[in-house]
Coordinates of C-alpha atoms and ligand atoms in Angstrom, one line a residue:
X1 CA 0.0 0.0 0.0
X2 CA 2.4 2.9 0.9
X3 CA 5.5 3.4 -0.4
X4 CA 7.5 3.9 2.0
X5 CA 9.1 7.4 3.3
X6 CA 12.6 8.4 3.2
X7 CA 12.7 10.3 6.0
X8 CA 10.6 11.7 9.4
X9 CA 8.7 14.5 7.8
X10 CA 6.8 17.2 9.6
X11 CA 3.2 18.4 7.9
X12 CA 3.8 21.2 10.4
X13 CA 1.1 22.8 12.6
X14 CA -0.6 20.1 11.3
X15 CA -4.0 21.1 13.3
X16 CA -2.9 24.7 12.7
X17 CA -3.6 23.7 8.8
X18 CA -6.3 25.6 7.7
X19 CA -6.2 24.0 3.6
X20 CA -7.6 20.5 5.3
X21 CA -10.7 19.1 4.0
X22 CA -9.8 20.2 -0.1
X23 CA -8.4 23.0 -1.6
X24 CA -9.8 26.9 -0.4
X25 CA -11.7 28.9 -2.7
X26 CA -9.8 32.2 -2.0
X27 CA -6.5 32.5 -3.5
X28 CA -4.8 34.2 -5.8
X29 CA -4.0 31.2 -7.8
X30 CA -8.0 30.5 -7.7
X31 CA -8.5 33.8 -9.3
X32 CA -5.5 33.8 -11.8
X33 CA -7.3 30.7 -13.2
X34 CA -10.7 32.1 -13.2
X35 CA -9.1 35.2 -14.8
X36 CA -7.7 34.0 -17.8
X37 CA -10.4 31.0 -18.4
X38 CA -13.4 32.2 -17.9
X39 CA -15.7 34.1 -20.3
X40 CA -18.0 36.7 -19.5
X41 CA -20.9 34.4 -19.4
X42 CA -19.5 32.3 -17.0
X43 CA -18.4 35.3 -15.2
X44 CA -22.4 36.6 -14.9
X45 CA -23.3 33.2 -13.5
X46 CA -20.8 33.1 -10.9
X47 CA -21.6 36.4 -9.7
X48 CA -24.9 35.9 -9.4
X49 CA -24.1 33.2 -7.5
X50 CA -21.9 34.9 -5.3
X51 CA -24.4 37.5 -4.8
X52 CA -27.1 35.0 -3.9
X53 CA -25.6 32.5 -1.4
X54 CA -23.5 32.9 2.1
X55 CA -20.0 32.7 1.5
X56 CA -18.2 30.2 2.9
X57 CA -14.3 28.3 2.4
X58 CA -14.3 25.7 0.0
X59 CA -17.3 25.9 -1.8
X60 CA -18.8 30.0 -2.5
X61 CA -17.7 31.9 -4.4
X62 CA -17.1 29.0 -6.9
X63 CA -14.7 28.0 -9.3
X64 CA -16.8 27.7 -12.5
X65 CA -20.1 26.8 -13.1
X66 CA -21.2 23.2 -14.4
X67 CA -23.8 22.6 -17.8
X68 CA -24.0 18.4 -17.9
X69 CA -22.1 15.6 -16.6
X70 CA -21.7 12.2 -17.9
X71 CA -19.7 9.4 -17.2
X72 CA -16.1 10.1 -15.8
X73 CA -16.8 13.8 -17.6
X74 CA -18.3 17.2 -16.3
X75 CA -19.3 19.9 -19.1
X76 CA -19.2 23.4 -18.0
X77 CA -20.8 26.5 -19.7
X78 CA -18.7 27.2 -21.5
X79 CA -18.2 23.3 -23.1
X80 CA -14.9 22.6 -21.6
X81 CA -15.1 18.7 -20.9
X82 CA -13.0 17.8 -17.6
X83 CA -12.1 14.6 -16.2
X84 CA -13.6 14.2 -12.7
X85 CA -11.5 12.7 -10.3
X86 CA -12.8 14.5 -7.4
X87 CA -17.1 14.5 -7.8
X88 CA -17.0 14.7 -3.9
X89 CA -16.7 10.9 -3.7
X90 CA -20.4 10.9 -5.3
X91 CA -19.3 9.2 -8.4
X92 CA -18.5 6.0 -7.9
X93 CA -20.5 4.4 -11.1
X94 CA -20.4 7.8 -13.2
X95 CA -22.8 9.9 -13.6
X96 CA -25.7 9.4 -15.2
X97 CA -25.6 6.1 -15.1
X98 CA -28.5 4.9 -17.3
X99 CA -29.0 2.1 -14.9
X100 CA -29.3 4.3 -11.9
X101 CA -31.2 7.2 -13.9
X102 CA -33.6 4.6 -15.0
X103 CA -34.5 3.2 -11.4
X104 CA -35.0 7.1 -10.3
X105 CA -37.2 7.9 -13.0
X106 CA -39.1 5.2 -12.3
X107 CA -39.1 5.6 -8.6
X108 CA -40.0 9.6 -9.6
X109 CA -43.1 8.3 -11.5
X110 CA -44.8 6.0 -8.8
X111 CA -43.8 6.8 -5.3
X112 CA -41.3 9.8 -5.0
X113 CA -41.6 10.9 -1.5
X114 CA -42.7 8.5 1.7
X115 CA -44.0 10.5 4.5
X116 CA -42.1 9.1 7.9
X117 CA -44.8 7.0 9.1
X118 CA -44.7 4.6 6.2
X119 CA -42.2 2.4 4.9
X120 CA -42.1 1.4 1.2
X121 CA -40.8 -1.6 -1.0
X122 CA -37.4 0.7 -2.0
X123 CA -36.4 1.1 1.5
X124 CA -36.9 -2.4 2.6
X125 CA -34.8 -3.9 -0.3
X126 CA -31.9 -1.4 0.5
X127 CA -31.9 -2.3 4.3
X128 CA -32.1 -6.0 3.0
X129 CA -29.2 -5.8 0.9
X130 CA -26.8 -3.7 3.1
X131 CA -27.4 -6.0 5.7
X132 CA -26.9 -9.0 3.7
X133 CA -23.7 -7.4 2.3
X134 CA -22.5 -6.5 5.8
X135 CA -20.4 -8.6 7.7
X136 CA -22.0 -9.9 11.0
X137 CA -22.9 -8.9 13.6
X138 CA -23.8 -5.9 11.1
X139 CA -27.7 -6.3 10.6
X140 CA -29.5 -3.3 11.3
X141 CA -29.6 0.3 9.2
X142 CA -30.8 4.0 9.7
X143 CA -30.6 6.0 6.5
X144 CA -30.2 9.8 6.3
X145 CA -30.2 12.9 3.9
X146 CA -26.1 13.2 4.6
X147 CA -23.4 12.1 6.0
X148 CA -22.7 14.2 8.5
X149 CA -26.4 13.2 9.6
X150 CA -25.6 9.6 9.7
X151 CA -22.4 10.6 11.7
X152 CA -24.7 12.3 14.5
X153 CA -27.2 9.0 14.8
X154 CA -24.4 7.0 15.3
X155 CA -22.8 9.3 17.7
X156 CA -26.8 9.1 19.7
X157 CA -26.8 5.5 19.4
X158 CA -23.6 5.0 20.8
X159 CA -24.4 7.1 23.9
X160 CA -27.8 5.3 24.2
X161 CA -25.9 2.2 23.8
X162 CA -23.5 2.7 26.4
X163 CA -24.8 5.1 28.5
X164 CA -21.3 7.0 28.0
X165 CA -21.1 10.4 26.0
X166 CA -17.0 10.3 25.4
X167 CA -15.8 9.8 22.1
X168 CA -12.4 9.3 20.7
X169 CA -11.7 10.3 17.1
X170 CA -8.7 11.6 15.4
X171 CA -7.1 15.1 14.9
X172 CA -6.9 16.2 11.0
X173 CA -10.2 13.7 10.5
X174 CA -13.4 14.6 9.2
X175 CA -16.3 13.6 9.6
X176 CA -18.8 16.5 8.5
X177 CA -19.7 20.2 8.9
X178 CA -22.2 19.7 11.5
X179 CA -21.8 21.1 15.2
X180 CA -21.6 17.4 16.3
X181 CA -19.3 16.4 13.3
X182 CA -16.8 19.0 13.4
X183 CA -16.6 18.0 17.5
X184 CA -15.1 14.8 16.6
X185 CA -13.5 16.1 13.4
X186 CA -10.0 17.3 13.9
X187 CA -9.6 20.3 11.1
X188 CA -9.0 23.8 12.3
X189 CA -10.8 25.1 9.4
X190 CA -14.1 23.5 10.5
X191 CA -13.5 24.1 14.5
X192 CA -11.7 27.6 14.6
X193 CA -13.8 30.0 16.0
X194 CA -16.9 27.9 16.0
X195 CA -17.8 28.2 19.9
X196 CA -17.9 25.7 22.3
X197 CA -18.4 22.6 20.9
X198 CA -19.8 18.9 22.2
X199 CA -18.1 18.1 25.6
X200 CA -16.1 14.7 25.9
X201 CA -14.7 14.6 23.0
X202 CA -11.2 13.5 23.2
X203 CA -8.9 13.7 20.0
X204 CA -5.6 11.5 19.3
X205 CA -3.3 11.7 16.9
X206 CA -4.1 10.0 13.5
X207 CA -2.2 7.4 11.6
X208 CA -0.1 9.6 9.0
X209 CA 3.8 8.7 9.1
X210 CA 4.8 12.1 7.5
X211 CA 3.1 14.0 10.4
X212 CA 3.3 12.0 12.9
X213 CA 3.9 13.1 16.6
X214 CA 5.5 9.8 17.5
X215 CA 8.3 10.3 15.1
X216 CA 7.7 6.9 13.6
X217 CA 9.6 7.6 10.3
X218 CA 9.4 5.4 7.3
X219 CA 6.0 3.7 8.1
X220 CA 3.9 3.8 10.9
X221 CA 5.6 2.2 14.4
X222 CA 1.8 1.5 16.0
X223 CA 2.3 4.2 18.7
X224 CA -0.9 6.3 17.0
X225 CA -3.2 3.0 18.1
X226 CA -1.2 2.6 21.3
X227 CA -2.2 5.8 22.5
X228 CA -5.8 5.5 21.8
X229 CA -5.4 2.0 23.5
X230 CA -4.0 4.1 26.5
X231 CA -6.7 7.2 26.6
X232 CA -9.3 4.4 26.9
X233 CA -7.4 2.3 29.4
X234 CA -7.3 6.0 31.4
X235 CA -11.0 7.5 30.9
X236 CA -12.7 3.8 31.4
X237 CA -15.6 5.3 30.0
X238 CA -15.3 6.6 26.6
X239 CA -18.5 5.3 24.9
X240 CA -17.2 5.3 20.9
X241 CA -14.1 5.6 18.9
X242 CA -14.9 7.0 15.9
X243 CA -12.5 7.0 12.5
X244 CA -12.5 7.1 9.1
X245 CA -11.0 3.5 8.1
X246 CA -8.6 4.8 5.7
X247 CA -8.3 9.1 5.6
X248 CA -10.2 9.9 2.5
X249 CA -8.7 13.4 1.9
X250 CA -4.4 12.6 1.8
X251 CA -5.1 8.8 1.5
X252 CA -3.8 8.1 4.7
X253 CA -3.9 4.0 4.9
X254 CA -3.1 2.3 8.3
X255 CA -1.2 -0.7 8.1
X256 CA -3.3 -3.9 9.2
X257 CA -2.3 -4.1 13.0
X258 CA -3.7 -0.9 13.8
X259 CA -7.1 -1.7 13.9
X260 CA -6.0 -4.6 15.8
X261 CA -4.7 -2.5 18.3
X262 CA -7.9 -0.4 18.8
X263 CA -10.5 -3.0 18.2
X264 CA -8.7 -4.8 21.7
X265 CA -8.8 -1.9 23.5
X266 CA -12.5 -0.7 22.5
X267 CA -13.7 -4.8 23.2
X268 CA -11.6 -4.7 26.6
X269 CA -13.7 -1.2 27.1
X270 CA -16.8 -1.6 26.2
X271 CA -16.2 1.0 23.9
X272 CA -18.3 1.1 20.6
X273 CA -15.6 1.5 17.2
X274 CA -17.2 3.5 14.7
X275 CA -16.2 3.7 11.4
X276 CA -16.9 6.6 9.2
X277 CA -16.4 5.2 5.0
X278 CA -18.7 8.0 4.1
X279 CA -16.8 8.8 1.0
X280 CA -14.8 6.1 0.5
X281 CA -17.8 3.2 1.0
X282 CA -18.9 0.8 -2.5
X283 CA -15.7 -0.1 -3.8
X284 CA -13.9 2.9 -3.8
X285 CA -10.7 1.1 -1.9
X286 CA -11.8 -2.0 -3.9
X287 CA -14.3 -3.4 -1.4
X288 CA -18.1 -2.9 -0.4
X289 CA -16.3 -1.7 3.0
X290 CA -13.1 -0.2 3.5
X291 CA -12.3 -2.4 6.6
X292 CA -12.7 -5.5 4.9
X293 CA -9.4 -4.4 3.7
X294 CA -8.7 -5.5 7.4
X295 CA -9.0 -8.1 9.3
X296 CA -11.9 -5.9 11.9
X297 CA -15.2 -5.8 12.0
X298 CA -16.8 -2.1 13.3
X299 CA -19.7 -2.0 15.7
X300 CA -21.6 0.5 13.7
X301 CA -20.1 1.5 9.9
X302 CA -21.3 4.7 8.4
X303 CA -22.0 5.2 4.6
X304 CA -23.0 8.3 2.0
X305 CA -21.8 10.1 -0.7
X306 CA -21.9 7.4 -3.4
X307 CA -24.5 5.6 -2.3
X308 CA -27.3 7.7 -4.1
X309 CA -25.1 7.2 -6.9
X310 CA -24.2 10.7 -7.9
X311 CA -28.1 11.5 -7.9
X312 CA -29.5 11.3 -4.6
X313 CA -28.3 12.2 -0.7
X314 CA -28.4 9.2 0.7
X315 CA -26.1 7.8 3.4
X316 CA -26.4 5.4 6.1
X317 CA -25.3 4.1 9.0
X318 CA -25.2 0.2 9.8
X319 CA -25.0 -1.2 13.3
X320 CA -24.5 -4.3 15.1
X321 CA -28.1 -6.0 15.4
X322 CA -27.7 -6.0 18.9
X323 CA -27.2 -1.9 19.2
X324 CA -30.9 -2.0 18.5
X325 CA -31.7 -0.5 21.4
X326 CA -33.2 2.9 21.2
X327 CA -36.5 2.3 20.2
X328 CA -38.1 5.2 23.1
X329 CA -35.6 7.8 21.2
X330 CA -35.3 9.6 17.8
X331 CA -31.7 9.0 16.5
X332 CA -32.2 10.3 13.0
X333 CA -36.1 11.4 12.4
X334 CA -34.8 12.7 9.2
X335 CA -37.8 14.1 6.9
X336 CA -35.9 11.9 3.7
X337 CA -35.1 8.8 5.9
X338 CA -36.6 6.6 4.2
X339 CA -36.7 8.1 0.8
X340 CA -38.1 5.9 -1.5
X341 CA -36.1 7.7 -4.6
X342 CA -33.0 7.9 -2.6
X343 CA -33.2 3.9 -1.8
X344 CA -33.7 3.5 -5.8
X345 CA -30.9 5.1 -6.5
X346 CA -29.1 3.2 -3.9
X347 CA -30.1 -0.2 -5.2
X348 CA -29.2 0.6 -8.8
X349 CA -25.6 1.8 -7.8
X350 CA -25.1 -1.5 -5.8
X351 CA -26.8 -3.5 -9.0
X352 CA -23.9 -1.7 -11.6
X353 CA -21.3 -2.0 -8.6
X354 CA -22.1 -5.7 -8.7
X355 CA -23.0 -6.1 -12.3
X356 CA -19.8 -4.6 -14.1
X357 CA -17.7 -5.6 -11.7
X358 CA -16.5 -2.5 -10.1
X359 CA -15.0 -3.9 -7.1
X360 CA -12.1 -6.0 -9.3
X361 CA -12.0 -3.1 -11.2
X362 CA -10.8 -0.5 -8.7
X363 CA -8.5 -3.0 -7.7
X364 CA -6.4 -4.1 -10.7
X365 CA -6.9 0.0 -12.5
X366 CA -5.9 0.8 -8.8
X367 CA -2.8 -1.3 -8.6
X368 CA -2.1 -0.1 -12.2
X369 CA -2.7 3.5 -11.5
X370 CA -0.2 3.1 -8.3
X371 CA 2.7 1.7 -10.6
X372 CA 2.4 4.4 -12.7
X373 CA 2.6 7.1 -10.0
X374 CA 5.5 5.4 -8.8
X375 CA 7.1 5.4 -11.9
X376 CA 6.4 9.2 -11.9
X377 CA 7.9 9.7 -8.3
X378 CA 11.2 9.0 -9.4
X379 CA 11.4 11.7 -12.1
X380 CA 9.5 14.0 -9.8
X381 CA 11.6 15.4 -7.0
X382 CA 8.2 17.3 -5.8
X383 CA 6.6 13.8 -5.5
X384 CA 7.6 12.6 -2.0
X385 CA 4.7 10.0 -1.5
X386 CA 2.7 8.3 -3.9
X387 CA -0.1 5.9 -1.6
X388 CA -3.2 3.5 -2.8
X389 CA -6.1 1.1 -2.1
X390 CA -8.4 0.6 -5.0
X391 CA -9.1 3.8 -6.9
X392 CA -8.2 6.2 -4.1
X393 CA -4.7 7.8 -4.9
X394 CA -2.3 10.2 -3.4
X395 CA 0.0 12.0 -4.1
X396 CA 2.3 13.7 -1.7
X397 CA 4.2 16.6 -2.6
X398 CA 6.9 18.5 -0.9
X399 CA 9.6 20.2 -1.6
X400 CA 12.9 20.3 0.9
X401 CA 10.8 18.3 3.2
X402 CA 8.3 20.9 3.7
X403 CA 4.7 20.4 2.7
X404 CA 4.6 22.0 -0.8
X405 CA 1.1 23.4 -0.8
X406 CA 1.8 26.0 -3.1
X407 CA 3.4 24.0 -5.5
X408 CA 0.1 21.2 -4.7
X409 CA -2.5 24.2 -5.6
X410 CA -0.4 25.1 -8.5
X411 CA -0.2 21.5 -9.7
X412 CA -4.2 21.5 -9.7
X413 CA -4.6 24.7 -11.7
X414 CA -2.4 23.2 -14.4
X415 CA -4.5 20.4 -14.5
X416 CA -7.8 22.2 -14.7
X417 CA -5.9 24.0 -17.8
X418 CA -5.7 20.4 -19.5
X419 CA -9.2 19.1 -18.4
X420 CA -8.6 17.1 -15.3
X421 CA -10.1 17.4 -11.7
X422 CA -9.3 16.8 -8.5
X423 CA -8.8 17.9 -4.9
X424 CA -5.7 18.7 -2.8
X425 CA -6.2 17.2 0.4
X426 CA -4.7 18.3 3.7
X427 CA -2.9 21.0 1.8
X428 CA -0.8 18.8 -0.2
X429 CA -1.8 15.8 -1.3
X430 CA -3.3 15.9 -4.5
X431 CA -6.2 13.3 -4.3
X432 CA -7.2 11.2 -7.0
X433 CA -10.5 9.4 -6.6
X434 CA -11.6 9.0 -10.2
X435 CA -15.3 6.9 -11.0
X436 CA -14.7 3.2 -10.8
X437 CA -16.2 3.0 -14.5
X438 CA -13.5 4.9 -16.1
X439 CA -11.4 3.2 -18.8
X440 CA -7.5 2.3 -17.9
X441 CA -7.0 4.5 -21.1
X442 CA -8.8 7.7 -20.1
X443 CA -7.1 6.9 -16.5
X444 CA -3.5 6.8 -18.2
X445 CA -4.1 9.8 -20.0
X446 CA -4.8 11.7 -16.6
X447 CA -1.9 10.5 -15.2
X448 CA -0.1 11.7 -18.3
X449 CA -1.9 15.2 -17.4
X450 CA -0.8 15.2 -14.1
X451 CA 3.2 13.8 -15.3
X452 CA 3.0 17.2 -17.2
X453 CA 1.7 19.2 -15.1
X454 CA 4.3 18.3 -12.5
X455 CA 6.9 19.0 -15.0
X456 CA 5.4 22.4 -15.3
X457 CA 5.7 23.9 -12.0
X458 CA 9.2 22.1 -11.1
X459 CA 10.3 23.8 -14.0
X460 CA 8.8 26.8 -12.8
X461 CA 10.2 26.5 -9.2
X462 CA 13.3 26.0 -10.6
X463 CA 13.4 29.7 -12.6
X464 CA 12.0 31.3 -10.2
Ligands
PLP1 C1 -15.0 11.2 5.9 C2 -16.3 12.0 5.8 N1 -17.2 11.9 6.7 C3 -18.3 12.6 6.7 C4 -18.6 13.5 5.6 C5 -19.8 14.3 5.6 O1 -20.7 13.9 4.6 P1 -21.8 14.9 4.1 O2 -21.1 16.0 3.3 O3 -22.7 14.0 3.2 O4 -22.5 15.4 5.3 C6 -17.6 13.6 4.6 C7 -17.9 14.5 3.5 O5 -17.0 14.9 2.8 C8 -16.4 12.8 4.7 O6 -15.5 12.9 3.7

């Protein structure tokens, strides 16, 4: 999975790093680009826009504004066609799959909205299936309109479970924009200056070698999972540990014995582990779940983002049968939780998933993908990290050891220039998450995009 590092690297102030969760909307690179791309039609829509909605990092203003989408491709207003290896993780089988568009059209012209007190056919079959598809003891399901939504029933199940409000989650994580999500998250951008935030919860360091507080060098030396071993051997009553499986945003993957590590401690606890695969869930690392990757199972695994295959919100969460235990309470009492189009959608995307074979897919175009990065790496002295699982790619750069989020941004801009998208993650990690239905040829002419691009600003650096 990783390759490994040549040397204890620091990400810095790496809670202090305000270009986390993807890249910011308000640089002067960002408007350089829009500058010299964007026409004056374009430019009316994204004022408009501007004028219309809150402004807020990472989303509005926006970058450019979107016509169709199709496939692996997004058109813009213009008619520039872009790869898009970023499509928030929503993407999984394309968009527009006909498949999945059928099912919702269908599901739009019968039953397209069930009031809360019913259930319907949809929503049945989509608990069914996660459930059969789930590992046990992994039997029961709650959906929600979002992630971050899902994030918070778990978080209330855990405490009914229990009877403990404590959580232990991971600095630089993210789990969401909610109130109760960014508590557990661990990015400054979402927590700074928020106000006070959900009591108990603890934060430890994550599993990322090139930051990592324990100085464990070339590949992770366990001392991350240790530690949350020895908060919950101190507190005693720490009701969940909650983590994203493998970090979505800089491709941060642990090596196997870490979950071994913290699956012990939480069973020796009591303490519920909760894993967050929101983006990352249906095949994306070349499973159904991330952790099957491992040799764990969670006691409550949280889904989204792909699940309502690029169409619909839709995410869930999935508990042990046993957690069912809240039946006086209202965990999610979402208006959409049981949305009947939304579980449609859901059911295609899992149909195509199993149906094309998307699962072997992401993992021999991921393993292919990951030789050619390496291959790149060695002519790339900005390239300090290439890292994979499946179709989720990293790439870390820095330059004389330093995070190079300059050159990261930079990198992305060039890209955008050639018709390729992605995100830059934690700063500097440019993350590449393409739609598991791309073709090993469009995917080896992004790399060649992103070879290029790299040869760009080194060159650059270089003159400068
Ligand atoms: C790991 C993780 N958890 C939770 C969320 C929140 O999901 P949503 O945006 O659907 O609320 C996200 C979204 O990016 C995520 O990446």
């Amino acid at each position: 999975m990783n390759d490994s590092l040549s040397s204890p690297r620091k990400r810095g102030a790496a809670s202090g790093n305000l270009a986390a969760e993807g890249d910011v909307n308000l640089s002067p690179l960002r408007r350089a680009w829009e500058a010299e791309h964007l026409h004056e039609s374009t430019r009316k829509l994204l004022d408009a826009d501007s004028r219309h909605y809150l402004h807020q990092s990472l989303s509005t203003p926006c970058l450019n504004a979107l016509a169709a989408c199709e496939g692996i491709w997004l058109t813009d207003v213009e008619g520039r066609r872009i790869m898009d290896f970023h499509g928030n993780n929503v993407h999984q089988v394309g968009y527009r799959h006909p498949h999945v568009i059928e099912a919702v059209k269908r599901q739009l012209d019968t039953l397209p909205f069930s009031p809360r007190r019913y259930t319907n056919a949809m929503a049945v079959a989509l608990a069914e299936r996660l459930s059969t598809l789930a590992p046990q003891p992994l039997s029961k399901v709650l959906f929600a309109p979002g992630g971050a939504l899902a994030i918070g029933m778990a978080l209330k199940l855990a405490r009914a479970a229990t009877g403990r409000h404590k959580t232990v989650s991971l600095w630089d994580s993210f789990h969401g924009a909610s109130l109760d999500a960014i508590s557990i998250g661990g990015e400054a951008l979402f927590r700074r200056d928020a106000g006070p935030l959900l009591p108990g919860t603890e934060h430890a360091p994550p599993c990322d070698p090139a930051a990592c507080v324990f100085h464990c060098g070339s590949a992770c030396n366990l001392r991350c999972a240790e530690y949350i071993e020895y908060i919950l051997d101190h507190e005693e009553d720490v009701g969940a540990v909650v983590i994203e499986t493998i970090r979505c945003t800089d491709v941060q993957i642990p090596p196997p014995e870490y979950y071994r590590i913290i699956r012990r401690a939480c069973d020796r606890h009591g303490t519920l582990l909760i894993f967050d695969e929101i983006p990352i869930c249906l095949g994306r690392t070349g499973s159904i779940f991330a952790f099957e990757n491992y040799d764990v199972v969670p006691d409550m695994v949280v889904l989204g983002k792909g699940l309502g295959g690029g169409v619909f919100p839709m995410a869930a969460l999935i508990a042990r049968g046993d957690l069912d235990v809240a039946a006086d309470r209202a965990l999610g009492h979402y208006t959409h939780e049981k949305s009947s189009v939304g579980c449609a959608a859901a059911m295609a995307t899992l149909d195509v998933i199993e149906n094309d074979g998307l699962l072997e897919r992401s993992r021999a175009l991921g393993a292919h993908a990951l030789e050619r990065l390496r291959e790149i790496k060695r002519h790339h002295p900005l390239v300090a990290e290439v890292r994979g699982i499946g179709l989720l790619l990293g790439i870390e750069l820095r330059r004389d050891g330093r995070p190079a989020a300059q050159e990261a941004e930079r990198v992305m801009y060039h890209c955008l220039d050639r018709g390729l998208s992605f995100k830059v993650g934690q700063g500097n990690v440019l993350n590449l998450s393409p739609p598991l239905i791309i073709q090993q040829r469009e995917l080896d002419d992004a790399l060649a995009i992103i070879d290029a691009a790299l040869s760009e600003v080194e060159a650059a650096s270089a003159a400068r």
